[in-house]
């Protein structure tokens, strides 16, 4: 009995979903990401219009000083909250934005080591391709083309977009951004208005500091990137399935490198972002009522909770709010008292 191995190459190209790759692109890649020789993951994400990198709202936050609910446009912060489990049930965390540029410790070094690792693996795969007689032009061309095209796509993202600039009024005044979890949890970022807005409202924007000629050239390059990505995908799916087992294995290993690099880089970057915050206070909160009490007692100025609809507009909650700020009684017991009274 003879056995024949069939490799589903497409599965290795989309191991990471399109949304995951888009999230990585929207996080505004650092130089260490651009220089990586690992292939892009979720290559189909680059078929979409480049405007999708700008028009994004991950989650919402509450501004107690601004009395508003606003969308979070900083994808790095959104990824930090979700991947570092900062909205874990039963906890409320208050963090302050560091005024001085913080040292991220060994995180940048680890990111550079990851890039160096991609160069080493790529060099090994190239050597295996050219020293192995069973690897034809199919394996060599796919490996080289995929690597060069990945560098082009990352570099194009880097030169096309920059973090949006914001200039709030009264930038030195104190501000905060409150993120509520699904149940009894909250994560709060505090700092000056300028810093909080930089952390919450600065999504990506097209680079404006270029001449009109360069901006027009970038628009053409975006179309070239989308068309070229389609051609590359078509080339891969037409050639690799018809290649030898060695060629398919080399291509699969290279794709695994891309998946691994993206997965690791996302987690390193979220830790890098978190290192720029200083944890001021972290408490256990058994119920959602305790979360509301912590927020109202910490930010007791004006009636911001009514403006953002933090609490239900019922007689019980109105009385509870008035008393919870002044009285030190347990918030849940206080609510039970108000409920019995009404």
mmCIF file of C-alpha atoms in Angstrom:
data_model
loop_
_atom_site.group_PDB
_atom_site.id
_atom_site.type_symbol
_atom_site.label_atom_id
_atom_site.label_comp_id
_atom_site.label_asym_id
_atom_site.label_seq_id
_atom_site.Cartn_x
_atom_site.Cartn_y
_atom_site.Cartn_z
ATOM 1 C CA UNK A 1 0.000 0.000 0.000
ATOM 2 C CA UNK A 2 1.374 3.437 -0.981
ATOM 3 C CA UNK A 3 0.768 6.572 0.997
ATOM 4 C CA UNK A 4 0.518 10.040 -0.526
ATOM 5 C CA UNK A 5 0.845 13.174 1.565
ATOM 6 C CA UNK A 6 -1.453 16.081 0.647
ATOM 7 C CA UNK A 7 -0.569 19.473 2.053
ATOM 8 C CA UNK A 8 -3.344 22.043 2.466
ATOM 9 C CA UNK A 9 -1.189 25.108 1.871
ATOM 10 C CA UNK A 10 -4.099 27.544 2.212
ATOM 11 C CA UNK A 11 -4.596 26.526 5.840
ATOM 12 C CA UNK A 12 -1.127 27.810 6.698
ATOM 13 C CA UNK A 13 -1.816 31.144 5.033
ATOM 14 C CA UNK A 14 -4.902 31.885 7.131
ATOM 15 C CA UNK A 15 -4.046 30.343 10.487
ATOM 16 C CA UNK A 16 -4.336 33.848 11.871
ATOM 17 C CA UNK A 17 -7.642 35.410 10.915
ATOM 18 C CA UNK A 18 -7.890 38.461 8.721
ATOM 19 C CA UNK A 19 -9.031 40.527 11.711
ATOM 20 C CA UNK A 20 -5.913 39.511 13.636
ATOM 21 C CA UNK A 21 -3.624 40.656 10.843
ATOM 22 C CA UNK A 22 -5.585 43.893 10.432
ATOM 23 C CA UNK A 23 -5.245 44.520 14.150
ATOM 24 C CA UNK A 24 -1.487 44.078 13.892
ATOM 25 C CA UNK A 25 -1.336 46.546 11.007
ATOM 26 C CA UNK A 26 -3.539 49.100 12.785
ATOM 27 C CA UNK A 27 -1.235 49.036 15.804
ATOM 28 C CA UNK A 28 1.289 51.107 13.825
ATOM 29 C CA UNK A 29 4.270 48.814 13.397
ATOM 30 C CA UNK A 30 7.593 49.779 14.896
ATOM 31 C CA UNK A 31 10.878 49.660 12.965
ATOM 32 C CA UNK A 32 11.686 46.258 14.434
ATOM 33 C CA UNK A 33 8.558 44.842 12.755
ATOM 34 C CA UNK A 34 9.341 46.348 9.351
ATOM 35 C CA UNK A 35 12.822 44.801 9.284
ATOM 36 C CA UNK A 36 11.577 41.293 10.007
ATOM 37 C CA UNK A 37 12.047 38.701 7.258
ATOM 38 C CA UNK A 38 9.101 36.618 8.424
ATOM 39 C CA UNK A 39 6.217 36.574 5.944
ATOM 40 C CA UNK A 40 3.039 38.497 6.637
ATOM 41 C CA UNK A 41 0.283 36.387 8.143
ATOM 42 C CA UNK A 42 -3.221 36.496 6.794
ATOM 43 C CA UNK A 43 -2.005 37.751 3.425
ATOM 44 C CA UNK A 44 -5.604 38.175 2.267
ATOM 45 C CA UNK A 45 -5.886 41.167 4.642
ATOM 46 C CA UNK A 46 -3.770 43.172 2.214
ATOM 47 C CA UNK A 47 -6.406 42.824 -0.492
ATOM 48 C CA UNK A 48 -8.665 45.223 1.372
ATOM 49 C CA UNK A 49 -8.747 48.979 0.888
ATOM 50 C CA UNK A 50 -6.153 50.859 2.917
ATOM 51 C CA UNK A 51 -8.845 53.082 4.429
ATOM 52 C CA UNK A 52 -9.844 50.122 6.640
ATOM 53 C CA UNK A 53 -6.710 50.814 8.688
ATOM 54 C CA UNK A 54 -8.071 54.224 9.688
ATOM 55 C CA UNK A 55 -11.806 53.696 10.149
ATOM 56 C CA UNK A 56 -11.822 51.583 13.287
ATOM 57 C CA UNK A 57 -13.481 51.614 16.719
ATOM 58 C CA UNK A 58 -12.463 48.735 18.996
ATOM 59 C CA UNK A 59 -14.350 49.580 22.215
ATOM 60 C CA UNK A 60 -15.688 52.558 24.141
ATOM 61 C CA UNK A 61 -14.491 54.389 27.221
ATOM 62 C CA UNK A 62 -16.042 56.836 29.676
ATOM 63 C CA UNK A 63 -14.520 60.237 30.433
ATOM 64 C CA UNK A 64 -15.727 61.392 33.891
ATOM 65 C CA UNK A 65 -14.211 64.844 33.422
ATOM 66 C CA UNK A 66 -15.456 65.298 29.876
ATOM 67 C CA UNK A 67 -18.851 63.735 30.748
ATOM 68 C CA UNK A 68 -18.938 61.657 27.580
ATOM 69 C CA UNK A 69 -18.682 58.190 26.115
ATOM 70 C CA UNK A 70 -16.157 58.055 23.275
ATOM 71 C CA UNK A 71 -14.747 55.360 20.964
ATOM 72 C CA UNK A 72 -11.263 53.980 21.595
ATOM 73 C CA UNK A 73 -9.228 54.456 18.418
ATOM 74 C CA UNK A 74 -5.788 53.521 19.736
ATOM 75 C CA UNK A 75 -5.483 49.880 18.698
ATOM 76 C CA UNK A 76 -2.365 49.356 20.797
ATOM 77 C CA UNK A 77 -4.374 50.164 23.929
ATOM 78 C CA UNK A 78 -7.286 47.976 22.795
ATOM 79 C CA UNK A 79 -4.949 45.038 22.233
ATOM 80 C CA UNK A 80 -3.213 45.691 25.550
ATOM 81 C CA UNK A 81 -6.529 45.551 27.425
ATOM 82 C CA UNK A 82 -7.698 42.344 25.779
ATOM 83 C CA UNK A 83 -4.412 40.412 25.603
ATOM 84 C CA UNK A 84 -3.136 41.356 29.067
ATOM 85 C CA UNK A 85 -6.532 40.508 30.657
ATOM 86 C CA UNK A 86 -6.882 43.957 32.224
ATOM 87 C CA UNK A 87 -10.667 43.574 32.474
ATOM 88 C CA UNK A 88 -10.564 40.359 34.442
ATOM 89 C CA UNK A 89 -13.789 39.759 36.360
ATOM 90 C CA UNK A 90 -13.651 40.807 40.001
ATOM 91 C CA UNK A 91 -10.955 43.486 39.724
ATOM 92 C CA UNK A 92 -10.757 47.236 39.221
ATOM 93 C CA UNK A 93 -7.391 48.725 38.287
ATOM 94 C CA UNK A 94 -6.268 52.350 38.260
ATOM 95 C CA UNK A 95 -3.174 53.165 36.208
ATOM 96 C CA UNK A 96 -1.355 56.421 35.623
ATOM 97 C CA UNK A 97 0.441 57.427 32.440
ATOM 98 C CA UNK A 98 4.124 57.913 33.145
ATOM 99 C CA UNK A 99 5.304 61.458 32.465
ATOM 100 C CA UNK A 100 8.835 60.503 31.459
ATOM 101 C CA UNK A 101 9.682 58.095 28.690
ATOM 102 C CA UNK A 102 9.670 54.758 30.420
ATOM 103 C CA UNK A 103 12.198 52.019 30.017
ATOM 104 C CA UNK A 104 10.537 48.916 28.668
ATOM 105 C CA UNK A 105 13.284 46.734 30.111
ATOM 106 C CA UNK A 106 14.123 43.733 27.991
ATOM 107 C CA UNK A 107 11.040 43.946 25.771
ATOM 108 C CA UNK A 108 12.667 45.933 22.915
ATOM 109 C CA UNK A 109 15.639 43.565 23.003
ATOM 110 C CA UNK A 110 13.297 40.585 22.738
ATOM 111 C CA UNK A 111 11.597 42.183 19.739
ATOM 112 C CA UNK A 112 14.952 42.633 18.013
ATOM 113 C CA UNK A 113 15.890 39.038 18.840
ATOM 114 C CA UNK A 114 12.641 37.931 17.222
ATOM 115 C CA UNK A 115 13.576 39.857 14.084
ATOM 116 C CA UNK A 116 17.060 38.334 14.144
ATOM 117 C CA UNK A 117 15.493 34.885 14.519
ATOM 118 C CA UNK A 118 13.424 35.501 11.374
ATOM 119 C CA UNK A 119 16.588 36.369 9.434
ATOM 120 C CA UNK A 120 18.322 33.193 10.629
ATOM 121 C CA UNK A 121 15.380 30.942 9.738
ATOM 122 C CA UNK A 122 14.972 32.619 6.349
ATOM 123 C CA UNK A 123 18.683 32.176 5.595
ATOM 124 C CA UNK A 124 18.430 28.506 6.556
ATOM 125 C CA UNK A 125 15.409 27.995 4.281
ATOM 126 C CA UNK A 126 17.150 29.754 1.381
ATOM 127 C CA UNK A 127 20.223 27.572 1.875
ATOM 128 C CA UNK A 128 18.044 24.446 1.999
ATOM 129 C CA UNK A 129 16.304 25.513 -1.209
ATOM 130 C CA UNK A 130 19.442 26.168 -3.231
ATOM 131 C CA UNK A 131 21.474 23.232 -1.902
ATOM 132 C CA UNK A 132 18.722 20.665 -2.395
ATOM 133 C CA UNK A 133 18.461 19.405 -5.961
ATOM 134 C CA UNK A 134 14.835 18.364 -5.464
ATOM 135 C CA UNK A 135 13.805 22.007 -4.939
ATOM 136 C CA UNK A 136 13.048 23.558 -8.309
ATOM 137 C CA UNK A 137 12.229 27.102 -9.358
ATOM 138 C CA UNK A 138 8.805 26.662 -7.734
ATOM 139 C CA UNK A 139 10.136 26.465 -4.186
ATOM 140 C CA UNK A 140 12.860 29.072 -4.692
ATOM 141 C CA UNK A 141 10.645 31.657 -6.407
ATOM 142 C CA UNK A 142 7.814 31.315 -3.867
ATOM 143 C CA UNK A 143 10.172 31.700 -0.923
ATOM 144 C CA UNK A 144 12.011 34.741 -2.314
ATOM 145 C CA UNK A 145 8.873 36.412 -3.702
ATOM 146 C CA UNK A 146 6.911 35.964 -0.476
ATOM 147 C CA UNK A 147 9.765 37.412 1.611
ATOM 148 C CA UNK A 148 10.373 40.437 -0.611
ATOM 149 C CA UNK A 149 6.664 41.163 -0.935
ATOM 150 C CA UNK A 150 6.196 40.975 2.844
ATOM 151 C CA UNK A 151 8.974 43.538 3.336
ATOM 152 C CA UNK A 152 7.352 45.796 0.745
ATOM 153 C CA UNK A 153 3.925 45.566 2.411
ATOM 154 C CA UNK A 154 5.279 46.337 5.887
ATOM 155 C CA UNK A 155 7.400 49.238 4.627
ATOM 156 C CA UNK A 156 4.436 50.664 2.726
ATOM 157 C CA UNK A 157 2.305 50.597 5.863
ATOM 158 C CA UNK A 158 5.075 52.304 7.818
ATOM 159 C CA UNK A 159 5.534 55.189 5.386
ATOM 160 C CA UNK A 160 1.829 55.625 4.624
ATOM 161 C CA UNK A 161 0.411 56.045 8.120
ATOM 162 C CA UNK A 162 1.327 57.858 11.318
ATOM 163 C CA UNK A 163 -0.501 58.221 14.648
ATOM 164 C CA UNK A 164 -3.104 60.975 14.375
ATOM 165 C CA UNK A 165 -2.194 64.234 16.102
ATOM 166 C CA UNK A 166 -4.617 65.720 18.619
ATOM 167 C CA UNK A 167 -4.485 69.063 20.446
ATOM 168 C CA UNK A 168 -7.054 69.252 23.245
ATOM 169 C CA UNK A 169 -7.991 72.436 25.036
ATOM 170 C CA UNK A 170 -6.467 72.781 28.520
ATOM 171 C CA UNK A 171 -3.999 69.933 27.860
ATOM 172 C CA UNK A 172 -2.501 69.990 31.376
ATOM 173 C CA UNK A 173 -5.765 69.440 33.249
ATOM 174 C CA UNK A 174 -6.399 66.073 34.880
ATOM 175 C CA UNK A 175 -8.429 63.492 32.958
ATOM 176 C CA UNK A 176 -9.268 59.797 33.009
ATOM 177 C CA UNK A 177 -10.555 57.061 30.709
ATOM 178 C CA UNK A 178 -12.762 54.344 32.232
ATOM 179 C CA UNK A 179 -13.143 50.968 30.530
ATOM 180 C CA UNK A 180 -15.920 48.792 31.909
ATOM 181 C CA UNK A 181 -15.734 45.016 31.662
ATOM 182 C CA UNK A 182 -18.543 42.652 30.833
ATOM 183 C CA UNK A 183 -19.472 42.176 34.501
ATOM 184 C CA UNK A 184 -17.758 43.309 37.692
ATOM 185 C CA UNK A 185 -14.515 44.773 36.379
ATOM 186 C CA UNK A 186 -13.046 48.073 35.233
ATOM 187 C CA UNK A 187 -9.735 49.448 34.009
ATOM 188 C CA UNK A 188 -8.926 53.148 34.379
ATOM 189 C CA UNK A 189 -6.164 55.229 32.793
ATOM 190 C CA UNK A 190 -5.394 58.577 34.442
ATOM 191 C CA UNK A 191 -3.187 61.483 33.427
ATOM 192 C CA UNK A 192 -3.294 64.887 31.788
ATOM 193 C CA UNK A 193 -5.857 65.564 29.065
ATOM 194 C CA UNK A 194 -3.084 65.538 26.482
ATOM 195 C CA UNK A 195 -1.780 62.153 27.622
ATOM 196 C CA UNK A 196 -5.210 60.516 27.984
ATOM 197 C CA UNK A 197 -6.257 61.722 24.541
ATOM 198 C CA UNK A 198 -2.981 60.430 23.105
ATOM 199 C CA UNK A 199 -3.751 57.012 24.595
ATOM 200 C CA UNK A 200 -7.395 56.843 23.549
ATOM 201 C CA UNK A 201 -8.017 59.004 20.503
ATOM 202 C CA UNK A 202 -4.914 58.666 18.352
ATOM 203 C CA UNK A 203 -5.674 56.106 15.719
ATOM 204 C CA UNK A 204 -3.811 56.014 12.437
ATOM 205 C CA UNK A 205 -3.973 58.799 9.867
ATOM 206 C CA UNK A 206 -2.512 59.289 6.420
ATOM 207 C CA UNK A 207 0.918 60.906 6.446
ATOM 208 C CA UNK A 208 0.417 64.619 5.736
ATOM 209 C CA UNK A 209 4.009 65.841 5.877
ATOM 210 C CA UNK A 210 4.730 64.752 2.312
ATOM 211 C CA UNK A 211 4.527 66.654 -0.949
ATOM 212 C CA UNK A 212 1.489 66.227 -3.158
ATOM 213 C CA UNK A 213 3.604 64.190 -5.570
ATOM 214 C CA UNK A 214 4.577 61.746 -2.827
ATOM 215 C CA UNK A 215 0.983 61.466 -1.607
ATOM 216 C CA UNK A 216 -0.156 60.661 -5.136
ATOM 217 C CA UNK A 217 2.626 58.104 -5.471
ATOM 218 C CA UNK A 218 1.559 56.430 -2.213
ATOM 219 C CA UNK A 219 -2.004 56.155 -3.501
ATOM 220 C CA UNK A 220 -0.712 54.341 -6.593
ATOM 221 C CA UNK A 221 1.483 52.121 -4.417
ATOM 222 C CA UNK A 222 -1.587 51.113 -2.385
ATOM 223 C CA UNK A 223 -3.246 49.879 -5.569
ATOM 224 C CA UNK A 224 -0.044 48.113 -6.621
ATOM 225 C CA UNK A 225 0.095 46.417 -3.204
ATOM 226 C CA UNK A 226 -3.478 45.113 -3.497
ATOM 227 C CA UNK A 227 -3.064 43.923 -7.087
ATOM 228 C CA UNK A 228 0.350 42.423 -6.355
ATOM 229 C CA UNK A 229 -1.014 40.579 -3.330
ATOM 230 C CA UNK A 230 -3.724 39.031 -5.471
ATOM 231 C CA UNK A 231 -1.153 37.980 -8.079
ATOM 232 C CA UNK A 232 1.104 36.485 -5.398
ATOM 233 C CA UNK A 233 -1.751 34.512 -3.836
ATOM 234 C CA UNK A 234 -2.740 33.198 -7.257
ATOM 235 C CA UNK A 235 0.849 32.266 -8.017
ATOM 236 C CA UNK A 236 1.234 30.430 -4.699
ATOM 237 C CA UNK A 237 -1.948 28.406 -5.062
ATOM 238 C CA UNK A 238 -1.118 27.490 -8.664
ATOM 239 C CA UNK A 239 2.481 26.426 -8.093
ATOM 240 C CA UNK A 240 3.003 25.087 -4.566
ATOM 241 C CA UNK A 241 0.370 22.290 -4.814
ATOM 242 C CA UNK A 242 2.208 21.092 -7.924
ATOM 243 C CA UNK A 243 5.646 21.220 -6.317
ATOM 244 C CA UNK A 244 7.634 18.481 -4.664
ATOM 245 C CA UNK A 245 7.193 17.484 -1.031
ATOM 246 C CA UNK A 246 10.407 19.318 -0.107
ATOM 247 C CA UNK A 247 9.132 22.528 -1.711
ATOM 248 C CA UNK A 248 5.832 22.280 0.120
ATOM 249 C CA UNK A 249 7.550 21.606 3.434
ATOM 250 C CA UNK A 250 9.848 24.627 3.005
ATOM 251 C CA UNK A 251 6.875 26.841 2.172
ATOM 252 C CA UNK A 252 4.886 25.555 5.146
ATOM 253 C CA UNK A 253 7.817 26.106 7.538
ATOM 254 C CA UNK A 254 8.175 29.655 6.242
ATOM 255 C CA UNK A 255 4.469 30.315 6.810
ATOM 256 C CA UNK A 256 4.693 28.880 10.318
ATOM 257 C CA UNK A 257 7.508 31.371 10.941
ATOM 258 C CA UNK A 258 5.153 34.170 9.915
ATOM 259 C CA UNK A 259 2.345 32.923 12.168
ATOM 260 C CA UNK A 260 4.717 32.507 15.111
ATOM 261 C CA UNK A 261 6.320 35.919 14.604
ATOM 262 C CA UNK A 262 2.988 37.731 14.418
ATOM 263 C CA UNK A 263 1.611 35.906 17.456
ATOM 264 C CA UNK A 264 4.729 36.623 19.531
ATOM 265 C CA UNK A 265 5.139 40.219 18.349
ATOM 266 C CA UNK A 266 1.553 41.070 19.276
ATOM 267 C CA UNK A 267 2.119 39.893 22.836
ATOM 268 C CA UNK A 268 5.484 41.600 23.173
ATOM 269 C CA UNK A 269 4.080 44.893 21.919
ATOM 270 C CA UNK A 270 1.129 44.798 24.318
ATOM 271 C CA UNK A 271 3.560 44.277 27.193
ATOM 272 C CA UNK A 272 5.675 47.120 25.810
ATOM 273 C CA UNK A 273 2.623 49.403 25.849
ATOM 274 C CA UNK A 274 1.657 48.329 29.369
ATOM 275 C CA UNK A 275 5.162 49.191 30.613
ATOM 276 C CA UNK A 276 4.370 52.852 29.891
ATOM 277 C CA UNK A 277 1.721 52.802 32.635
ATOM 278 C CA UNK A 278 2.183 52.754 36.398
ATOM 279 C CA UNK A 279 -0.331 50.792 38.446
ATOM 280 C CA UNK A 280 -1.637 53.108 41.170
ATOM 281 C CA UNK A 281 -4.266 50.892 42.756
ATOM 282 C CA UNK A 282 -5.862 47.514 42.195
ATOM 283 C CA UNK A 283 -8.810 46.220 44.196
ATOM 284 C CA UNK A 284 -11.102 43.224 44.239
ATOM 285 C CA UNK A 285 -14.736 44.036 43.504
ATOM 286 C CA UNK A 286 -17.235 41.216 44.099
ATOM 287 C CA UNK A 287 -20.161 42.815 42.214
ATOM 288 C CA UNK A 288 -20.907 45.389 39.555
ATOM 289 C CA UNK A 289 -22.372 47.579 42.300
ATOM 290 C CA UNK A 290 -18.943 47.746 43.936
ATOM 291 C CA UNK A 291 -17.436 48.851 40.611
ATOM 292 C CA UNK A 292 -19.912 51.729 40.380
ATOM 293 C CA UNK A 293 -19.181 52.714 43.980
ATOM 294 C CA UNK A 294 -15.414 52.794 43.412
ATOM 295 C CA UNK A 295 -15.816 55.036 40.377
ATOM 296 C CA UNK A 296 -18.317 57.417 41.984
ATOM 297 C CA UNK A 297 -16.223 57.815 45.136
ATOM 298 C CA UNK A 298 -13.046 58.461 43.146
ATOM 299 C CA UNK A 299 -14.670 60.867 40.668
ATOM 300 C CA UNK A 300 -17.334 62.595 42.742
ATOM 301 C CA UNK A 301 -17.313 65.907 40.866
ATOM 302 C CA UNK A 302 -20.435 67.123 39.009
ATOM 303 C CA UNK A 303 -22.979 64.650 37.640
ATOM 304 C CA UNK A 304 -20.870 62.848 35.070
ATOM 305 C CA UNK A 305 -22.551 59.508 35.806
ATOM 306 C CA UNK A 306 -25.911 60.872 34.639
ATOM 307 C CA UNK A 307 -24.405 62.349 31.474
ATOM 308 C CA UNK A 308 -22.899 59.009 30.419
ATOM 309 C CA UNK A 309 -25.784 56.850 31.688
ATOM 310 C CA UNK A 310 -23.648 54.895 34.140
ATOM 311 C CA UNK A 311 -26.567 53.936 36.386
ATOM 312 C CA UNK A 312 -30.219 53.114 35.681
ATOM 313 C CA UNK A 313 -32.485 56.125 36.118
ATOM 314 C CA UNK A 314 -34.665 54.637 38.879
ATOM 315 C CA UNK A 315 -35.503 55.909 42.409
ATOM 316 C CA UNK A 316 -33.456 53.100 43.988
ATOM 317 C CA UNK A 317 -30.289 53.894 42.062
ATOM 318 C CA UNK A 318 -30.746 57.658 42.493
ATOM 319 C CA UNK A 319 -30.905 57.307 46.270
ATOM 320 C CA UNK A 320 -28.048 54.790 46.257
ATOM 321 C CA UNK A 321 -25.820 57.170 44.309
ATOM 322 C CA UNK A 322 -26.492 60.059 46.677
ATOM 323 C CA UNK A 323 -25.658 57.965 49.725
ATOM 324 C CA UNK A 324 -22.766 55.848 48.447
ATOM 325 C CA UNK A 325 -20.513 58.886 47.951
ATOM 326 C CA UNK A 326 -21.092 60.163 51.495
ATOM 327 C CA UNK A 327 -21.420 56.927 53.449
ATOM 328 C CA UNK A 328 -18.715 54.307 53.873
ATOM 329 C CA UNK A 329 -21.141 51.398 54.019
ATOM 330 C CA UNK A 330 -20.710 48.373 51.755
ATOM 331 C CA UNK A 331 -22.211 49.294 48.347
ATOM 332 C CA UNK A 332 -24.221 46.062 48.023
ATOM 333 C CA UNK A 333 -25.670 46.369 51.531
ATOM 334 C CA UNK A 334 -26.525 49.990 50.815
ATOM 335 C CA UNK A 335 -28.342 48.987 47.647
ATOM 336 C CA UNK A 336 -30.381 46.403 49.582
ATOM 337 C CA UNK A 337 -31.333 49.109 52.084
ATOM 338 C CA UNK A 338 -32.457 51.442 49.306
ATOM 339 C CA UNK A 339 -34.407 48.635 47.670
ATOM 340 C CA UNK A 340 -36.284 47.787 50.864
ATOM 341 C CA UNK A 341 -37.029 51.462 51.452
ATOM 342 C CA UNK A 342 -38.466 52.001 47.976
#
